[in-house]
Amino acid sequence: MKIFITGISTDVGKTISSAIIVEALEADYWKPVQAGDLDNSDSHKIKNLISHTERSRSTQFYSNAYQLNTPASPHLAAEIDGITIDLKEIKEPKTDNHLVIEGAGGIFVPLNQNDSIIDLIQPDYKVIVVSRHYLGSINHTLLTVEAIKNRGFEVAGIVFSGSENKSTEDLILHKTGIKCIGRIDEEPYFDQNVIREYADLFRHNLLSLEKSKI
């Protein structure tokens, strides 16, 4: 199973969600484009947050197709580095294991003048949207879901991140008809123990995606 993690904006909890899903499924991990923080990239963060490798198979962390030096939109970071991101050079790693693929920012974050993060999604991916509550987040969540559907894909599930807002969550789930994979509270910190606890809570819903036709 290949799971693509996207968010309704930047800093909404994609990397924490990815860590939980990697832990829950003992999955491999790949971030196609990393912009900035190369010494403490999302791959580094997830390596430090997961713990299942101590008791079972090791997660494989696949190299970024593009490592960009500037923490900015990938198209701008690439321009500063003097390169152009080419979709044909972003090749999905081959694995027999589950694969978690983490996007960058929201789905319309530009990679170059023509392509955006949404263009990385493939027909066999299970797309999970991470939503975090803030003024305007309902609109951003519904727009994200609608845009993915307009490309001919389905959203397999939603993860809610941050302080609970039951009214907002119920409305989003009702209007989209999408399964809630789980919610991540506003924790004081995230470490291996916290990630493992969430992985245990998320695992059943994640495994049920494998049986779905989405």
mmCIF file with all atom_site columns, C-alpha atoms in Angstrom:
data_model
loop_
_atom_site.group_PDB
_atom_site.id
_atom_site.type_symbol
_atom_site.label_atom_id
_atom_site.label_alt_id
_atom_site.label_comp_id
_atom_site.label_asym_id
_atom_site.label_entity_id
_atom_site.label_seq_id
_atom_site.pdbx_PDB_ins_code
_atom_site.Cartn_x
_atom_site.Cartn_y
_atom_site.Cartn_z
_atom_site.occupancy
_atom_site.B_iso_or_equiv
_atom_site.pdbx_formal_charge
_atom_site.auth_seq_id
_atom_site.auth_comp_id
_atom_site.auth_asym_id
_atom_site.auth_atom_id
_atom_site.pdbx_PDB_model_num
ATOM 1   C CA . MET A 1 1   ? 0.000   0.000  0.000   1.00 0.00 ? 1   MET A CA 1
ATOM 2   C CA . LYS A 1 2   ? 1.279   3.450  -0.957  1.00 0.00 ? 2   LYS A CA 1
ATOM 3   C CA . ILE A 1 3   ? 0.031   6.329  1.176   1.00 0.00 ? 3   ILE A CA 1
ATOM 4   C CA . PHE A 1 4   ? 0.477   9.935  0.078   1.00 0.00 ? 4   PHE A CA 1
ATOM 5   C CA . ILE A 1 5   ? 0.359   12.450 2.921   1.00 0.00 ? 5   ILE A CA 1
ATOM 6   C CA . THR A 1 6   ? -0.666  15.988 2.069   1.00 0.00 ? 6   THR A CA 1
ATOM 7   C CA . GLY A 1 7   ? -1.941  18.883 4.135   1.00 0.00 ? 7   GLY A CA 1
ATOM 8   C CA . ILE A 1 8   ? -4.344  21.787 3.841   1.00 0.00 ? 8   ILE A CA 1
ATOM 9   C CA . SER A 1 9   ? -1.409  24.177 4.346   1.00 0.00 ? 9   SER A CA 1
ATOM 10  C CA . THR A 1 10  ? 2.129   24.197 5.681   1.00 0.00 ? 10  THR A CA 1
ATOM 11  C CA . ASP A 1 11  ? 2.915   23.346 9.330   1.00 0.00 ? 11  ASP A CA 1
ATOM 12  C CA . VAL A 1 12  ? -0.332  21.452 9.871   1.00 0.00 ? 12  VAL A CA 1
ATOM 13  C CA . GLY A 1 13  ? 1.226   18.204 11.082  1.00 0.00 ? 13  GLY A CA 1
ATOM 14  C CA . LYS A 1 14  ? 2.174   16.227 7.955   1.00 0.00 ? 14  LYS A CA 1
ATOM 15  C CA . THR A 1 15  ? 5.504   15.018 9.312   1.00 0.00 ? 15  THR A CA 1
ATOM 16  C CA . ILE A 1 16  ? 4.088   13.936 12.697  1.00 0.00 ? 16  ILE A CA 1
ATOM 17  C CA . SER A 1 17  ? 1.239   12.191 10.854  1.00 0.00 ? 17  SER A CA 1
ATOM 18  C CA . SER A 1 18  ? 3.778   10.519 8.566   1.00 0.00 ? 18  SER A CA 1
ATOM 19  C CA . ALA A 1 19  ? 5.783   9.313  11.562  1.00 0.00 ? 19  ALA A CA 1
ATOM 20  C CA . ILE A 1 20  ? 2.669   7.835  13.165  1.00 0.00 ? 20  ILE A CA 1
ATOM 21  C CA . ILE A 1 21  ? 1.678   6.060  9.944   1.00 0.00 ? 21  ILE A CA 1
ATOM 22  C CA . VAL A 1 22  ? 5.217   4.759  9.341   1.00 0.00 ? 22  VAL A CA 1
ATOM 23  C CA . GLU A 1 23  ? 5.237   3.425  12.909  1.00 0.00 ? 23  GLU A CA 1
ATOM 24  C CA . ALA A 1 24  ? 1.747   1.912  12.658  1.00 0.00 ? 24  ALA A CA 1
ATOM 25  C CA . LEU A 1 25  ? 2.408   0.077  9.397   1.00 0.00 ? 25  LEU A CA 1
ATOM 26  C CA . GLU A 1 26  ? 6.163   -0.498 9.833   1.00 0.00 ? 26  GLU A CA 1
ATOM 27  C CA . ALA A 1 27  ? 6.289   1.251  6.468   1.00 0.00 ? 27  ALA A CA 1
ATOM 28  C CA . ASP A 1 28  ? 9.083   2.700  4.369   1.00 0.00 ? 28  ASP A CA 1
ATOM 29  C CA . TYR A 1 29  ? 9.280   6.475  3.924   1.00 0.00 ? 29  TYR A CA 1
ATOM 30  C CA . TRP A 1 30  ? 10.004  8.812  1.043   1.00 0.00 ? 30  TRP A CA 1
ATOM 31  C CA . LYS A 1 31  ? 9.860   12.586 0.772   1.00 0.00 ? 31  LYS A CA 1
ATOM 32  C CA . PRO A 1 32  ? 10.332  13.436 -2.919  1.00 0.00 ? 32  PRO A CA 1
ATOM 33  C CA . VAL A 1 33  ? 11.241  17.106 -2.372  1.00 0.00 ? 33  VAL A CA 1
ATOM 34  C CA . GLN A 1 34  ? 12.920  18.566 0.704   1.00 0.00 ? 34  GLN A CA 1
ATOM 35  C CA . ALA A 1 35  ? 13.314  22.345 0.770   1.00 0.00 ? 35  ALA A CA 1
ATOM 36  C CA . GLY A 1 36  ? 15.591  23.626 3.531   1.00 0.00 ? 36  GLY A CA 1
ATOM 37  C CA . ASP A 1 37  ? 16.638  22.076 6.866   1.00 0.00 ? 37  ASP A CA 1
ATOM 38  C CA . LEU A 1 38  ? 18.796  19.527 5.105   1.00 0.00 ? 38  LEU A CA 1
ATOM 39  C CA . ASP A 1 39  ? 20.665  18.752 8.345   1.00 0.00 ? 39  ASP A CA 1
ATOM 40  C CA . ASN A 1 40  ? 17.370  18.156 10.153  1.00 0.00 ? 40  ASN A CA 1
ATOM 41  C CA . SER A 1 41  ? 15.105  17.112 7.314   1.00 0.00 ? 41  SER A CA 1
ATOM 42  C CA . ASP A 1 42  ? 11.719  15.453 7.646   1.00 0.00 ? 42  ASP A CA 1
ATOM 43  C CA . SER A 1 43  ? 13.443  12.118 7.017   1.00 0.00 ? 43  SER A CA 1
ATOM 44  C CA . HIS A 1 44  ? 15.776  12.808 9.961   1.00 0.00 ? 44  HIS A CA 1
ATOM 45  C CA . LYS A 1 45  ? 12.842  13.761 12.175  1.00 0.00 ? 45  LYS A CA 1
ATOM 46  C CA . ILE A 1 46  ? 10.910  10.600 11.374  1.00 0.00 ? 46  ILE A CA 1
ATOM 47  C CA . LYS A 1 47  ? 13.978  8.420  11.961  1.00 0.00 ? 47  LYS A CA 1
ATOM 48  C CA . ASN A 1 48  ? 14.184  9.888  15.448  1.00 0.00 ? 48  ASN A CA 1
ATOM 49  C CA . LEU A 1 49  ? 10.463  9.480  16.145  1.00 0.00 ? 49  LEU A CA 1
ATOM 50  C CA . ILE A 1 50  ? 9.849   5.873  15.161  1.00 0.00 ? 50  ILE A CA 1
ATOM 51  C CA . SER A 1 51  ? 10.782  2.915  17.322  1.00 0.00 ? 51  SER A CA 1
ATOM 52  C CA . HIS A 1 52  ? 9.397   -0.209 15.640  1.00 0.00 ? 52  HIS A CA 1
ATOM 53  C CA . THR A 1 53  ? 12.805  -0.847 14.058  1.00 0.00 ? 53  THR A CA 1
ATOM 54  C CA . GLU A 1 54  ? 13.993  -1.965 17.476  1.00 0.00 ? 54  GLU A CA 1
ATOM 55  C CA . ARG A 1 55  ? 11.594  -4.900 17.471  1.00 0.00 ? 55  ARG A CA 1
ATOM 56  C CA . SER A 1 56  ? 10.974  -5.784 13.819  1.00 0.00 ? 56  SER A CA 1
ATOM 57  C CA . ARG A 1 57  ? 11.963  -4.888 10.275  1.00 0.00 ? 57  ARG A CA 1
ATOM 58  C CA . SER A 1 58  ? 13.813  -1.659 9.672   1.00 0.00 ? 58  SER A CA 1
ATOM 59  C CA . THR A 1 59  ? 12.079  1.160  7.834   1.00 0.00 ? 59  THR A CA 1
ATOM 60  C CA . GLN A 1 60  ? 13.859  2.102  4.644   1.00 0.00 ? 60  GLN A CA 1
ATOM 61  C CA . PHE A 1 61  ? 14.298  5.842  4.158   1.00 0.00 ? 61  PHE A CA 1
ATOM 62  C CA . TYR A 1 62  ? 14.605  6.659  0.477   1.00 0.00 ? 62  TYR A CA 1
ATOM 63  C CA . SER A 1 63  ? 16.596  9.635  -0.729  1.00 0.00 ? 63  SER A CA 1
ATOM 64  C CA . ASN A 1 64  ? 14.856  12.833 -1.722  1.00 0.00 ? 64  ASN A CA 1
ATOM 65  C CA . ALA A 1 65  ? 14.666  13.287 -5.472  1.00 0.00 ? 65  ALA A CA 1
ATOM 66  C CA . TYR A 1 66  ? 15.499  16.938 -4.817  1.00 0.00 ? 66  TYR A CA 1
ATOM 67  C CA . GLN A 1 67  ? 17.305  18.394 -1.805  1.00 0.00 ? 67  GLN A CA 1
ATOM 68  C CA . LEU A 1 68  ? 17.021  22.176 -1.892  1.00 0.00 ? 68  LEU A CA 1
ATOM 69  C CA . ASN A 1 69  ? 18.932  24.511 0.375   1.00 0.00 ? 69  ASN A CA 1
ATOM 70  C CA . THR A 1 70  ? 16.365  27.244 0.968   1.00 0.00 ? 70  THR A CA 1
ATOM 71  C CA . PRO A 1 71  ? 13.294  26.788 3.220   1.00 0.00 ? 71  PRO A CA 1
ATOM 72  C CA . ALA A 1 72  ? 10.850  28.135 0.646   1.00 0.00 ? 72  ALA A CA 1
ATOM 73  C CA . SER A 1 73  ? 8.369   26.979 -1.961  1.00 0.00 ? 73  SER A CA 1
ATOM 74  C CA . PRO A 1 74  ? 10.172  24.261 -3.955  1.00 0.00 ? 74  PRO A CA 1
ATOM 75  C CA . HIS A 1 75  ? 10.009  26.227 -7.223  1.00 0.00 ? 75  HIS A CA 1
ATOM 76  C CA . LEU A 1 76  ? 11.707  29.221 -5.581  1.00 0.00 ? 76  LEU A CA 1
ATOM 77  C CA . ALA A 1 77  ? 14.200  27.110 -3.610  1.00 0.00 ? 77  ALA A CA 1
ATOM 78  C CA . ALA A 1 78  ? 15.151  25.333 -6.832  1.00 0.00 ? 78  ALA A CA 1
ATOM 79  C CA . GLU A 1 79  ? 15.529  28.641 -8.667  1.00 0.00 ? 79  GLU A CA 1
ATOM 80  C CA . ILE A 1 80  ? 17.854  29.911 -5.928  1.00 0.00 ? 80  ILE A CA 1
ATOM 81  C CA . ASP A 1 81  ? 19.877  26.691 -6.273  1.00 0.00 ? 81  ASP A CA 1
ATOM 82  C CA . GLY A 1 82  ? 20.076  27.251 -10.012 1.00 0.00 ? 82  GLY A CA 1
ATOM 83  C CA . ILE A 1 83  ? 18.039  24.210 -11.022 1.00 0.00 ? 83  ILE A CA 1
ATOM 84  C CA . THR A 1 84  ? 14.562  23.353 -12.289 1.00 0.00 ? 84  THR A CA 1
ATOM 85  C CA . ILE A 1 85  ? 12.560  20.529 -10.741 1.00 0.00 ? 85  ILE A CA 1
ATOM 86  C CA . ASP A 1 86  ? 11.690  17.983 -13.429 1.00 0.00 ? 86  ASP A CA 1
ATOM 87  C CA . LEU A 1 87  ? 8.809   15.621 -12.674 1.00 0.00 ? 87  LEU A CA 1
ATOM 88  C CA . LYS A 1 88  ? 10.438  12.932 -14.840 1.00 0.00 ? 88  LYS A CA 1
ATOM 89  C CA . GLU A 1 89  ? 13.389  12.882 -12.424 1.00 0.00 ? 89  GLU A CA 1
ATOM 90  C CA . ILE A 1 90  ? 11.149  12.146 -9.437  1.00 0.00 ? 90  ILE A CA 1
ATOM 91  C CA . LYS A 1 91  ? 11.075  8.368  -9.525  1.00 0.00 ? 91  LYS A CA 1
ATOM 92  C CA . GLU A 1 92  ? 9.136   6.436  -6.908  1.00 0.00 ? 92  GLU A CA 1
ATOM 93  C CA . PRO A 1 93  ? 11.361  3.968  -5.043  1.00 0.00 ? 93  PRO A CA 1
ATOM 94  C CA . LYS A 1 94  ? 10.571  0.290  -5.467  1.00 0.00 ? 94  LYS A CA 1
ATOM 95  C CA . THR A 1 95  ? 9.686   -1.633 -2.326  1.00 0.00 ? 95  THR A CA 1
ATOM 96  C CA . ASP A 1 96  ? 7.630   -4.648 -1.328  1.00 0.00 ? 96  ASP A CA 1
ATOM 97  C CA . ASN A 1 97  ? 6.707   -2.881 1.894   1.00 0.00 ? 97  ASN A CA 1
ATOM 98  C CA . HIS A 1 98  ? 4.092   -0.220 2.604   1.00 0.00 ? 98  HIS A CA 1
ATOM 99  C CA . LEU A 1 99  ? 5.396   3.166  1.453   1.00 0.00 ? 99  LEU A CA 1
ATOM 100 C CA . VAL A 1 100 ? 4.549   6.517  3.049   1.00 0.00 ? 100 VAL A CA 1
ATOM 101 C CA . ILE A 1 101 ? 5.118   9.457  0.692   1.00 0.00 ? 101 ILE A CA 1
ATOM 102 C CA . GLU A 1 102 ? 5.104   12.929 2.225   1.00 0.00 ? 102 GLU A CA 1
ATOM 103 C CA . GLY A 1 103 ? 4.333   15.986 0.136   1.00 0.00 ? 103 GLY A CA 1
ATOM 104 C CA . ALA A 1 104 ? 5.484   19.544 0.831   1.00 0.00 ? 104 ALA A CA 1
ATOM 105 C CA . GLY A 1 105 ? 3.002   22.137 2.045   1.00 0.00 ? 105 GLY A CA 1
ATOM 106 C CA . GLY A 1 106 ? -0.394  21.964 0.348   1.00 0.00 ? 106 GLY A CA 1
ATOM 107 C CA . ILE A 1 107 ? -1.326  20.305 -2.921  1.00 0.00 ? 107 ILE A CA 1
ATOM 108 C CA . PHE A 1 108 ? -0.852  23.411 -5.071  1.00 0.00 ? 108 PHE A CA 1
ATOM 109 C CA . VAL A 1 109 ? 2.590   24.283 -3.768  1.00 0.00 ? 109 VAL A CA 1
ATOM 110 C CA . PRO A 1 110 ? 4.500   24.802 -7.040  1.00 0.00 ? 110 PRO A CA 1
ATOM 111 C CA . LEU A 1 111 ? 7.411   22.584 -8.033  1.00 0.00 ? 111 LEU A CA 1
ATOM 112 C CA . ASN A 1 112 ? 8.152   24.580 -11.180 1.00 0.00 ? 112 ASN A CA 1
ATOM 113 C CA . GLN A 1 113 ? 6.288   26.881 -13.550 1.00 0.00 ? 113 GLN A CA 1
ATOM 114 C CA . ASN A 1 114 ? 3.865   24.130 -14.579 1.00 0.00 ? 114 ASN A CA 1
ATOM 115 C CA . ASP A 1 115 ? 3.725   21.399 -11.932 1.00 0.00 ? 115 ASP A CA 1
ATOM 116 C CA . SER A 1 116 ? 2.601   21.320 -8.314  1.00 0.00 ? 116 SER A CA 1
ATOM 117 C CA . ILE A 1 117 ? 2.639   18.821 -5.446  1.00 0.00 ? 117 ILE A CA 1
ATOM 118 C CA . ILE A 1 118 ? -0.677  17.390 -6.647  1.00 0.00 ? 118 ILE A CA 1
ATOM 119 C CA . ASP A 1 119 ? 1.091   16.226 -9.814  1.00 0.00 ? 119 ASP A CA 1
ATOM 120 C CA . LEU A 1 120 ? 3.096   13.760 -7.694  1.00 0.00 ? 120 LEU A CA 1
ATOM 121 C CA . ILE A 1 121 ? -0.053  11.797 -6.818  1.00 0.00 ? 121 ILE A CA 1
ATOM 122 C CA . GLN A 1 122 ? -0.419  8.530  -8.727  1.00 0.00 ? 122 GLN A CA 1
ATOM 123 C CA . PRO A 1 123 ? -3.593  6.467  -9.298  1.00 0.00 ? 123 PRO A CA 1
ATOM 124 C CA . ASP A 1 124 ? -2.498  3.707  -6.903  1.00 0.00 ? 124 ASP A CA 1
ATOM 125 C CA . TYR A 1 125 ? -1.829  6.080  -3.979  1.00 0.00 ? 125 TYR A CA 1
ATOM 126 C CA . LYS A 1 126 ? -4.090  6.241  -0.944  1.00 0.00 ? 126 LYS A CA 1
ATOM 127 C CA . VAL A 1 127 ? -4.266  9.964  -0.242  1.00 0.00 ? 127 VAL A CA 1
ATOM 128 C CA . ILE A 1 128 ? -4.532  11.127 3.362   1.00 0.00 ? 128 ILE A CA 1
ATOM 129 C CA . VAL A 1 129 ? -5.220  14.804 4.064   1.00 0.00 ? 129 VAL A CA 1
ATOM 130 C CA . VAL A 1 130 ? -3.960  16.350 7.297   1.00 0.00 ? 130 VAL A CA 1
ATOM 131 C CA . SER A 1 131 ? -6.233  19.119 8.553   1.00 0.00 ? 131 SER A CA 1
ATOM 132 C CA . ARG A 1 132 ? -5.491  21.499 11.426  1.00 0.00 ? 132 ARG A CA 1
ATOM 133 C CA . HIS A 1 133 ? -8.054  23.861 12.929  1.00 0.00 ? 133 HIS A CA 1
ATOM 134 C CA . TYR A 1 134 ? -7.658  27.602 12.355  1.00 0.00 ? 134 TYR A CA 1
ATOM 135 C CA . LEU A 1 135 ? -9.890  30.336 10.978  1.00 0.00 ? 135 LEU A CA 1
ATOM 136 C CA . GLY A 1 136 ? -10.415 29.318 7.360   1.00 0.00 ? 136 GLY A CA 1
ATOM 137 C CA . SER A 1 137 ? -9.385  25.697 7.790   1.00 0.00 ? 137 SER A CA 1
ATOM 138 C CA . ILE A 1 138 ? -12.815 24.329 6.855   1.00 0.00 ? 138 ILE A CA 1
ATOM 139 C CA . ASN A 1 139 ? -12.585 26.103 3.521   1.00 0.00 ? 139 ASN A CA 1
ATOM 140 C CA . HIS A 1 140 ? -8.991  24.968 2.993   1.00 0.00 ? 140 HIS A CA 1
ATOM 141 C CA . THR A 1 141 ? -9.874  21.360 3.835   1.00 0.00 ? 141 THR A CA 1
ATOM 142 C CA . LEU A 1 142 ? -12.890 21.234 1.536   1.00 0.00 ? 142 LEU A CA 1
ATOM 143 C CA . LEU A 1 143 ? -10.958 22.920 -1.279  1.00 0.00 ? 143 LEU A CA 1
ATOM 144 C CA . THR A 1 144 ? -8.120  20.421 -0.905  1.00 0.00 ? 144 THR A CA 1
ATOM 145 C CA . VAL A 1 145 ? -10.491 17.461 -1.047  1.00 0.00 ? 145 VAL A CA 1
ATOM 146 C CA . GLU A 1 146 ? -12.392 18.927 -4.001  1.00 0.00 ? 146 GLU A CA 1
ATOM 147 C CA . ALA A 1 147 ? -9.197  19.617 -5.948  1.00 0.00 ? 147 ALA A CA 1
ATOM 148 C CA . ILE A 1 148 ? -7.945  16.068 -5.434  1.00 0.00 ? 148 ILE A CA 1
ATOM 149 C CA . LYS A 1 149 ? -11.284 14.679 -6.615  1.00 0.00 ? 149 LYS A CA 1
ATOM 150 C CA . ASN A 1 150 ? -11.219 16.958 -9.655  1.00 0.00 ? 150 ASN A CA 1
ATOM 151 C CA . ARG A 1 151 ? -7.940  15.302 -10.654 1.00 0.00 ? 151 ARG A CA 1
ATOM 152 C CA . GLY A 1 152 ? -9.718  11.931 -10.665 1.00 0.00 ? 152 GLY A CA 1
ATOM 153 C CA . PHE A 1 153 ? -8.362  10.721 -7.317  1.00 0.00 ? 153 PHE A CA 1
ATOM 154 C CA . GLU A 1 154 ? -10.136 9.964  -4.066  1.00 0.00 ? 154 GLU A CA 1
ATOM 155 C CA . VAL A 1 155 ? -9.150  10.944 -0.550  1.00 0.00 ? 155 VAL A CA 1
ATOM 156 C CA . ALA A 1 156 ? -8.822  7.774  1.526   1.00 0.00 ? 156 ALA A CA 1
ATOM 157 C CA . GLY A 1 157 ? -8.859  9.489  4.898   1.00 0.00 ? 157 GLY A CA 1
ATOM 158 C CA . ILE A 1 158 ? -8.414  12.606 6.994   1.00 0.00 ? 158 ILE A CA 1
ATOM 159 C CA . VAL A 1 159 ? -6.186  13.140 10.025  1.00 0.00 ? 159 VAL A CA 1
ATOM 160 C CA . PHE A 1 160 ? -7.117  16.018 12.318  1.00 0.00 ? 160 PHE A CA 1
ATOM 161 C CA . SER A 1 161 ? -4.182  17.672 14.036  1.00 0.00 ? 161 SER A CA 1
ATOM 162 C CA . GLY A 1 162 ? -4.144  20.053 17.014  1.00 0.00 ? 162 GLY A CA 1
ATOM 163 C CA . SER A 1 163 ? -6.789  21.110 19.518  1.00 0.00 ? 163 SER A CA 1
ATOM 164 C CA . GLU A 1 164 ? -10.101 19.345 18.993  1.00 0.00 ? 164 GLU A CA 1
ATOM 165 C CA . ASN A 1 165 ? -13.003 21.181 17.398  1.00 0.00 ? 165 ASN A CA 1
ATOM 166 C CA . LYS A 1 166 ? -15.788 18.630 17.216  1.00 0.00 ? 166 LYS A CA 1
ATOM 167 C CA . SER A 1 167 ? -18.206 20.878 15.315  1.00 0.00 ? 167 SER A CA 1
ATOM 168 C CA . THR A 1 168 ? -15.643 21.551 12.597  1.00 0.00 ? 168 THR A CA 1
ATOM 169 C CA . GLU A 1 169 ? -14.544 17.928 12.368  1.00 0.00 ? 169 GLU A CA 1
ATOM 170 C CA . ASP A 1 170 ? -18.116 16.630 12.190  1.00 0.00 ? 170 ASP A CA 1
ATOM 171 C CA . LEU A 1 171 ? -18.980 19.142 9.459   1.00 0.00 ? 171 LEU A CA 1
ATOM 172 C CA . ILE A 1 172 ? -15.917 18.249 7.348   1.00 0.00 ? 172 ILE A CA 1
ATOM 173 C CA . LEU A 1 173 ? -16.548 14.520 7.653   1.00 0.00 ? 173 LEU A CA 1
ATOM 174 C CA . HIS A 1 174 ? -20.244 14.964 6.847   1.00 0.00 ? 174 HIS A CA 1
ATOM 175 C CA . LYS A 1 175 ? -19.677 17.165 3.794   1.00 0.00 ? 175 LYS A CA 1
ATOM 176 C CA . THR A 1 176 ? -16.872 15.020 2.359   1.00 0.00 ? 176 THR A CA 1
ATOM 177 C CA . GLY A 1 177 ? -18.002 11.544 3.418   1.00 0.00 ? 177 GLY A CA 1
ATOM 178 C CA . ILE A 1 178 ? -14.356 10.732 4.098   1.00 0.00 ? 178 ILE A CA 1
ATOM 179 C CA . LYS A 1 179 ? -13.118 8.379  6.804   1.00 0.00 ? 179 LYS A CA 1
ATOM 180 C CA . CYS A 1 180 ? -11.348 9.869  9.814   1.00 0.00 ? 180 CYS A CA 1
ATOM 181 C CA . ILE A 1 181 ? -8.095  7.963  10.326  1.00 0.00 ? 181 ILE A CA 1
ATOM 182 C CA . GLY A 1 182 ? -7.582  9.588  13.713  1.00 0.00 ? 182 GLY A CA 1
ATOM 183 C CA . ARG A 1 183 ? -6.799  12.827 15.480  1.00 0.00 ? 183 ARG A CA 1
ATOM 184 C CA . ILE A 1 184 ? -3.565  14.119 16.976  1.00 0.00 ? 184 ILE A CA 1
ATOM 185 C CA . ASP A 1 185 ? -3.948  16.281 20.063  1.00 0.00 ? 185 ASP A CA 1
ATOM 186 C CA . GLU A 1 186 ? -1.934  19.402 20.882  1.00 0.00 ? 186 GLU A CA 1
ATOM 187 C CA . GLU A 1 187 ? 0.761   17.434 22.680  1.00 0.00 ? 187 GLU A CA 1
ATOM 188 C CA . PRO A 1 188 ? 3.466   19.192 24.742  1.00 0.00 ? 188 PRO A CA 1
ATOM 189 C CA . TYR A 1 189 ? 6.046   17.180 22.802  1.00 0.00 ? 189 TYR A CA 1
ATOM 190 C CA . PHE A 1 190 ? 6.360   14.232 20.448  1.00 0.00 ? 190 PHE A CA 1
ATOM 191 C CA . ASP A 1 191 ? 8.820   11.429 21.127  1.00 0.00 ? 191 ASP A CA 1
ATOM 192 C CA . GLN A 1 192 ? 8.955   7.725  20.300  1.00 0.00 ? 192 GLN A CA 1
ATOM 193 C CA . ASN A 1 193 ? 6.537   6.796  23.085  1.00 0.00 ? 193 ASN A CA 1
ATOM 194 C CA . VAL A 1 194 ? 3.928   9.339  22.006  1.00 0.00 ? 194 VAL A CA 1
ATOM 195 C CA . ILE A 1 195 ? 4.244   8.344  18.348  1.00 0.00 ? 195 ILE A CA 1
ATOM 196 C CA . ARG A 1 196 ? 3.888   4.676  19.291  1.00 0.00 ? 196 ARG A CA 1
ATOM 197 C CA . GLU A 1 197 ? 0.708   5.399  21.283  1.00 0.00 ? 197 GLU A CA 1
ATOM 198 C CA . TYR A 1 198 ? -0.865  7.176  18.318  1.00 0.00 ? 198 TYR A CA 1
ATOM 199 C CA . ALA A 1 199 ? 0.288   4.412  15.968  1.00 0.00 ? 199 ALA A CA 1
ATOM 200 C CA . ASP A 1 200 ? -1.628  1.899  18.078  1.00 0.00 ? 200 ASP A CA 1
ATOM 201 C CA . LEU A 1 201 ? -4.737  4.088  17.841  1.00 0.00 ? 201 LEU A CA 1
ATOM 202 C CA . PHE A 1 202 ? -4.445  4.628  14.079  1.00 0.00 ? 202 PHE A CA 1
ATOM 203 C CA . ARG A 1 203 ? -3.410  1.127  12.990  1.00 0.00 ? 203 ARG A CA 1
ATOM 204 C CA . HIS A 1 204 ? -6.846  -0.447 12.515  1.00 0.00 ? 204 HIS A CA 1
ATOM 205 C CA . ASN A 1 205 ? -8.164  2.419  10.361  1.00 0.00 ? 205 ASN A CA 1
ATOM 206 C CA . LEU A 1 206 ? -4.972  2.455  8.304   1.00 0.00 ? 206 LEU A CA 1
ATOM 207 C CA . LEU A 1 207 ? -5.048  -1.279 7.647   1.00 0.00 ? 207 LEU A CA 1
ATOM 208 C CA . SER A 1 208 ? -8.682  -1.008 6.559   1.00 0.00 ? 208 SER A CA 1
ATOM 209 C CA . LEU A 1 209 ? -7.544  1.242  3.693   1.00 0.00 ? 209 LEU A CA 1
ATOM 210 C CA . GLU A 1 210 ? -5.707  -1.692 2.161   1.00 0.00 ? 210 GLU A CA 1
ATOM 211 C CA . LYS A 1 211 ? -9.030  -3.438 1.619   1.00 0.00 ? 211 LYS A CA 1
ATOM 212 C CA . SER A 1 212 ? -10.776 -0.399 0.174   1.00 0.00 ? 212 SER A CA 1
ATOM 213 C CA . LYS A 1 213 ? -11.037 0.220  -3.564  1.00 0.00 ? 213 LYS A CA 1
ATOM 214 C CA . ILE A 1 214 ? -9.792  3.800  -3.227  1.00 0.00 ? 214 ILE A CA 1
#
